[in-house]
Short mmCIF file of C-alpha atoms and ligand atoms in Angstrom, two decimals:
data_model
loop_
_atom_site.label_atom_id
_atom_site.label_comp_id
_atom_site.label_asym_id
_atom_site.label_seq_id
_atom_site.Cartn_x
_atom_site.Cartn_y
_atom_site.Cartn_z
CA MET A 95 0.00 0.00 0.00
CA PRO A 96 1.23 3.55 -0.70
CA THR A 97 2.24 5.80 2.17
CA VAL A 98 1.39 9.44 2.85
CA LEU A 99 2.78 11.78 5.49
CA ILE A 100 0.57 14.72 6.51
CA THR A 101 1.54 17.66 8.75
CA GLY A 102 -0.98 19.46 10.96
CA ALA A 103 -3.49 16.61 10.91
CA SER A 104 -5.25 17.23 14.25
CA ARG A 105 -8.25 18.92 12.61
CA GLY A 106 -9.51 20.61 9.46
CA LEU A 107 -8.04 19.68 6.11
CA GLY A 108 -5.17 17.62 7.52
CA LEU A 109 -7.60 15.42 9.43
CA GLU A 110 -9.74 14.98 6.31
CA PHE A 111 -6.66 13.97 4.29
CA ALA A 112 -5.91 11.34 6.96
CA ARG A 113 -9.51 10.07 6.93
CA GLN A 114 -9.76 9.75 3.18
CA TYR A 115 -6.37 8.13 2.62
CA ARG A 116 -7.03 5.65 5.44
CA ALA A 117 -10.47 4.84 3.97
CA ASP A 118 -8.66 4.05 0.72
CA GLY A 119 -6.33 1.65 2.54
CA TRP A 120 -3.22 3.85 2.48
CA GLU A 121 -0.62 3.79 5.20
CA VAL A 122 -1.03 7.21 6.81
CA ILE A 123 1.68 8.85 8.88
CA ALA A 124 -0.07 11.80 10.46
CA THR A 125 1.67 14.45 12.52
CA CYS A 126 0.18 16.98 14.88
CA ARG A 127 1.38 19.21 17.69
CA ASN A 128 -0.38 17.35 20.47
CA PRO A 129 -1.64 13.80 19.77
CA SER A 130 -3.30 13.56 23.20
CA THR A 131 -5.81 16.25 22.15
CA ALA A 132 -6.48 14.77 18.71
CA PRO A 133 -8.83 11.80 19.30
CA ALA A 134 -10.43 12.18 15.85
CA LEU A 135 -7.04 11.64 14.26
CA ALA A 136 -6.34 8.52 16.34
CA ALA A 137 -9.76 7.21 15.30
CA THR A 138 -8.70 7.20 11.64
CA GLY A 139 -6.17 4.45 12.39
CA ALA A 140 -3.29 6.62 11.21
CA GLU A 141 0.18 6.24 12.69
CA VAL A 142 0.41 9.45 14.71
CA HIS A 143 3.58 11.33 15.60
CA ALA A 144 3.92 14.55 17.58
CA LEU A 145 5.39 17.35 15.50
CA ASP A 146 5.38 21.10 15.73
CA VAL A 147 6.60 21.97 12.25
CA THR A 148 8.44 25.04 13.57
CA ASP A 149 10.53 22.90 15.92
CA ASP A 150 13.64 22.02 13.95
CA ALA A 151 14.98 19.55 16.51
CA ALA A 152 11.66 17.68 16.60
CA LEU A 153 11.59 17.60 12.81
CA LYS A 154 15.09 16.13 12.65
CA ALA A 155 14.15 13.53 15.29
CA LEU A 156 11.10 12.46 13.28
CA GLY A 157 13.30 12.28 10.19
CA ARG A 158 15.51 9.78 12.03
CA THR A 159 12.46 7.81 13.27
CA LEU A 160 11.07 7.47 9.76
CA SER A 161 14.41 6.92 8.05
CA GLY A 162 14.32 4.28 5.32
CA ARG A 163 10.54 4.38 4.77
CA ALA A 164 9.30 5.31 1.31
CA LEU A 165 6.83 8.19 1.08
CA ASP A 166 4.63 8.31 -2.00
CA VAL A 167 3.00 11.56 -0.94
CA LEU A 168 4.11 14.25 1.51
CA ILE A 169 1.58 16.94 2.38
CA ASN A 170 2.70 20.25 3.85
CA ASN A 171 -0.67 21.12 5.35
CA ALA A 172 0.02 22.73 8.77
CA GLY A 173 -0.68 26.43 8.63
CA VAL A 174 -1.74 29.45 10.64
CA TYR A 175 -3.80 32.56 9.92
CA PRO A 176 -2.83 34.65 12.94
CA LEU A 177 -4.74 37.89 12.35
CA LYS A 178 -8.12 37.99 10.69
CA SER A 179 -9.53 41.28 9.42
CA PRO A 180 -10.05 43.85 10.85
CA GLN A 181 -7.04 42.78 12.96
CA GLY A 182 -3.75 43.12 11.15
CA SER A 183 -4.86 46.09 9.05
CA PHE A 184 -2.50 48.85 7.97
CA GLY A 185 -1.11 50.71 10.96
CA ASP A 186 -1.66 47.87 13.41
CA VAL A 187 0.34 44.84 12.30
CA PRO A 188 2.20 43.07 15.12
CA VAL A 189 5.61 41.79 14.11
CA ASP A 190 5.46 38.64 16.26
CA ALA A 191 2.33 37.36 14.54
CA TRP A 192 3.90 38.02 11.15
CA MET A 193 7.03 36.10 12.12
CA GLU A 194 4.90 33.19 13.37
CA ALA A 195 3.09 33.05 10.02
CA LEU A 196 6.35 33.10 8.09
CA ARG A 197 7.93 30.45 10.34
CA THR A 198 4.94 28.11 10.05
CA ASN A 199 3.64 28.75 6.54
CA VAL A 200 6.89 29.44 4.66
CA VAL A 201 10.01 28.12 6.39
CA ALA A 202 8.51 24.89 7.75
CA PRO A 203 7.36 23.50 4.36
CA TRP A 204 10.92 23.85 3.07
CA LYS A 205 12.41 22.24 6.19
CA VAL A 206 9.86 19.39 6.01
CA ALA A 207 10.92 18.78 2.39
CA GLU A 208 14.60 18.75 3.37
CA THR A 209 13.88 16.31 6.18
CA PHE A 210 11.97 13.75 4.11
CA ILE A 211 13.60 14.02 0.68
CA ASP A 212 15.29 10.61 1.01
CA ASN A 213 11.91 9.06 1.91
CA LEU A 214 10.30 10.64 -1.15
CA THR A 215 12.97 9.51 -3.59
CA LYS A 216 12.41 5.91 -2.47
CA ALA A 217 8.91 6.04 -4.02
CA GLU A 218 8.15 5.47 -7.70
CA ARG A 219 6.21 8.70 -8.42
CA PRO A 220 6.57 10.88 -5.33
CA VAL A 221 4.40 13.95 -4.88
CA LEU A 222 5.19 16.82 -2.51
CA ALA A 223 1.97 18.79 -2.05
CA THR A 224 1.95 22.12 -0.21
CA ILE A 225 -1.33 23.66 0.86
CA SER A 226 -1.04 27.29 -0.12
CA SER A 227 -3.97 29.61 -0.79
CA LYS A 228 -5.41 31.78 -3.51
CA MET A 229 -4.99 34.56 -0.92
CA GLY A 230 -1.28 34.38 -1.77
CA SER A 231 -1.97 35.11 -5.43
CA ILE A 232 -0.65 38.56 -6.35
CA ALA A 233 -2.68 38.52 -9.57
CA ASP A 234 -5.88 37.83 -7.60
CA ALA A 235 -5.35 40.38 -4.80
CA ALA A 236 -8.07 43.02 -5.05
CA ALA A 237 -8.96 44.16 -1.51
CA PRO A 238 -6.81 45.37 1.39
CA GLY A 239 -6.25 43.39 4.60
CA SER A 240 -4.76 40.09 5.78
CA VAL A 241 -1.26 41.05 4.71
CA VAL A 242 0.30 38.66 7.23
CA TYR A 243 -1.45 35.57 5.90
CA ARG A 244 -1.40 36.70 2.27
CA SER A 245 2.32 37.44 2.22
CA SER A 246 3.09 34.08 3.84
CA LYS A 247 1.17 32.22 1.15
CA THR A 248 2.79 34.29 -1.62
CA ALA A 249 6.17 33.36 -0.16
CA VAL A 250 5.35 29.67 0.15
CA ASN A 251 4.44 29.66 -3.53
CA MET A 252 8.03 30.68 -4.27
CA VAL A 253 9.18 27.96 -1.87
CA VAL A 254 7.21 25.42 -3.92
CA LYS A 255 8.67 26.77 -7.17
CA ALA A 256 12.17 26.55 -5.69
CA LEU A 257 11.51 23.01 -4.49
CA ALA A 258 10.21 22.11 -7.96
CA LEU A 259 13.47 23.32 -9.50
CA ASP A 260 15.60 21.50 -6.91
CA LEU A 261 13.64 18.27 -6.64
CA GLY A 262 12.00 17.91 -10.07
CA PRO A 263 15.26 16.50 -11.51
CA ARG A 264 15.19 13.94 -8.67
CA GLY A 265 11.72 12.79 -9.74
CA VAL A 266 9.66 14.58 -7.08
CA ILE A 267 6.52 16.33 -8.36
CA CYS A 268 6.09 19.52 -6.31
CA LEU A 269 2.68 21.19 -6.29
CA SER A 270 1.15 24.24 -4.66
CA PHE A 271 -2.57 23.89 -3.92
CA HIS A 272 -5.47 26.21 -3.20
CA PRO A 273 -7.96 24.00 -1.30
CA GLY A 274 -10.93 26.31 -1.89
CA TRP A 275 -12.63 28.29 0.87
CA VAL A 276 -13.35 25.43 3.22
CA LEU A 277 -15.50 24.97 6.36
CA THR A 278 -12.78 24.47 8.96
CA ASP A 279 -11.74 26.43 12.05
CA MET A 280 -9.61 28.56 9.75
CA GLY A 281 -12.13 28.89 6.94
CA GLY A 282 -14.97 29.79 9.34
CA PRO A 283 -18.72 29.24 9.04
CA ASN A 284 -19.23 31.25 5.82
CA ALA A 285 -16.90 29.07 3.76
CA LEU A 286 -18.19 27.63 0.51
CA ILE A 287 -17.22 23.95 0.50
CA THR A 288 -16.80 21.06 2.93
CA PRO A 289 -13.46 19.48 3.82
CA GLU A 290 -14.70 16.32 2.10
CA GLN A 291 -15.21 18.18 -1.21
CA SER A 292 -11.87 19.96 -0.97
CA ILE A 293 -9.82 16.90 -0.11
CA THR A 294 -11.59 14.68 -2.63
CA GLY A 295 -10.51 17.17 -5.29
CA LEU A 296 -6.95 17.54 -4.01
CA ARG A 297 -6.46 13.78 -3.74
CA ARG A 298 -7.64 13.39 -7.32
CA LEU A 299 -5.03 15.94 -8.47
CA ILE A 300 -2.30 14.22 -6.45
CA ALA A 301 -3.24 10.84 -7.90
CA ARG A 302 -3.10 12.16 -11.47
CA ALA A 303 0.02 14.30 -11.12
CA THR A 304 2.83 13.69 -13.60
CA PRO A 305 6.31 15.21 -13.87
CA ALA A 306 4.82 17.71 -16.37
CA ASP A 307 2.84 19.19 -13.43
CA ASN A 308 5.94 19.91 -11.36
CA GLY A 309 5.82 23.49 -10.03
CA ARG A 310 2.14 24.20 -10.79
CA PHE A 311 -0.31 26.16 -8.58
CA LEU A 312 -3.71 24.47 -8.79
CA ALA A 313 -7.09 24.82 -7.08
CA TYR A 314 -8.88 21.77 -5.67
CA ASP A 315 -11.08 21.62 -8.79
CA GLY A 316 -8.05 21.41 -11.08
CA GLN A 317 -8.11 25.03 -12.24
CA GLU A 318 -4.78 26.79 -12.61
CA VAL A 319 -4.39 29.62 -10.06
CA PRO A 320 -2.55 32.71 -11.31
CA TRP A 321 0.60 33.47 -9.31
N1 NAP B 476 -9.85 26.49 5.32
C1 NAP B 476 -9.65 27.26 4.25
O1 NAP B 476 -10.60 27.88 3.71
C2 NAP B 476 -8.27 27.38 3.65
C3 NAP B 476 -8.14 28.10 2.46
C4 NAP B 476 -6.89 28.21 1.87
C5 NAP B 476 -5.81 27.57 2.43
N2 NAP B 476 -5.95 26.87 3.59
C6 NAP B 476 -4.75 26.22 4.14
O2 NAP B 476 -5.01 24.86 4.38
C7 NAP B 476 -4.19 24.38 5.46
C8 NAP B 476 -5.07 23.73 6.53
O3 NAP B 476 -5.99 24.70 6.97
P1 NAP B 476 -7.32 24.35 7.82
O4 NAP B 476 -8.41 25.11 7.20
O5 NAP B 476 -7.42 22.90 8.04
O6 NAP B 476 -6.92 25.13 9.18
P2 NAP B 476 -7.25 24.77 10.71
O7 NAP B 476 -8.58 24.18 10.79
O8 NAP B 476 -6.96 26.04 11.45
O9 NAP B 476 -6.13 23.68 11.06
C9 NAP B 476 -4.78 24.05 11.02
C10 NAP B 476 -3.95 22.85 11.36
O10 NAP B 476 -2.57 23.23 11.30
C11 NAP B 476 -1.98 22.81 12.53
N3 NAP B 476 -0.82 23.64 12.87
C12 NAP B 476 -0.75 25.00 13.00
N4 NAP B 476 0.50 25.35 13.35
C13 NAP B 476 1.22 24.21 13.46
C14 NAP B 476 2.55 23.92 13.81
N5 NAP B 476 3.42 24.89 14.13
N6 NAP B 476 2.96 22.63 13.79
C15 NAP B 476 2.10 21.63 13.48
N7 NAP B 476 0.81 21.84 13.16
C16 NAP B 476 0.38 23.12 13.16
C17 NAP B 476 -3.07 22.91 13.56
O11 NAP B 476 -2.71 22.15 14.69
P3 NAP B 476 -3.27 22.44 16.19
O12 NAP B 476 -4.57 21.68 16.31
O13 NAP B 476 -2.19 21.93 17.06
O14 NAP B 476 -3.47 23.93 16.31
C18 NAP B 476 -4.21 22.32 12.76
O15 NAP B 476 -4.14 20.92 12.72
C19 NAP B 476 -3.42 25.60 5.98
O16 NAP B 476 -2.14 25.63 5.42
C20 NAP B 476 -4.25 26.77 5.46
O17 NAP B 476 -3.51 27.96 5.33
C21 NAP B 476 -7.15 26.75 4.21
#
């Protein structure tokens, strides 16, 4: 059976990835900050490991624990949206929150890729999927606000492009995804689609990905998102 590793799987989209891959019979390695407060994740039957993606030492330790295991799919899902409008508007943007967003949403996906590259290259058609957001699209930006989150997702798109250039020649297909506006804690109650719809779409794209897709920015329904 193929194996997937998912970061930030305690709730929301990460949890739904774990559920769906398990239901399909995959071996699921799910990480979350605090497994003792993630009973829904344990209930999926996934192999759960504690990981704060901003903790470099913990990341290295997990890399050692999982050494030698092939990963068909690696999903950089963990993310934060520290300041929602009207917080974080011009004139009132706290630096600490911005740094937290950059550390979690930008630096960690790169460090996760560095940690598990040898696991990915053991698989036949490895996919490294990073959950970005259309809110990081410069072409799509039309209203003010949310600069902390937006800039972190713009930056992670460049991280994905850089990973695609580094790892594409090693056979790893690197993708940046917009999951849609989804009903999770982060997406809130006005979101447009369910986690099930979003993850069904993203899993379909991961399953169909070929080396020609390396470095693309796609929405859950397969549409290209402008950078
Ligand atoms: N929902 C949407 O509409 C939407 C739209 C576009 C993009 N996205 C992106 O999709 C991804 C998942 O979002 P979501 O909607 O599922 O958000 P969510 O419901 O807020 O869940 C976020 C997940 O990330 C984990 N996380 C945060 N910081 C972490 C860290 N330092 N180390 C490990 N895990 C960490 C959280 O763990 P804890 O339980 O420990 O806090 C939680 O499991 C994010 O990258 C987000 O930016 C979401």
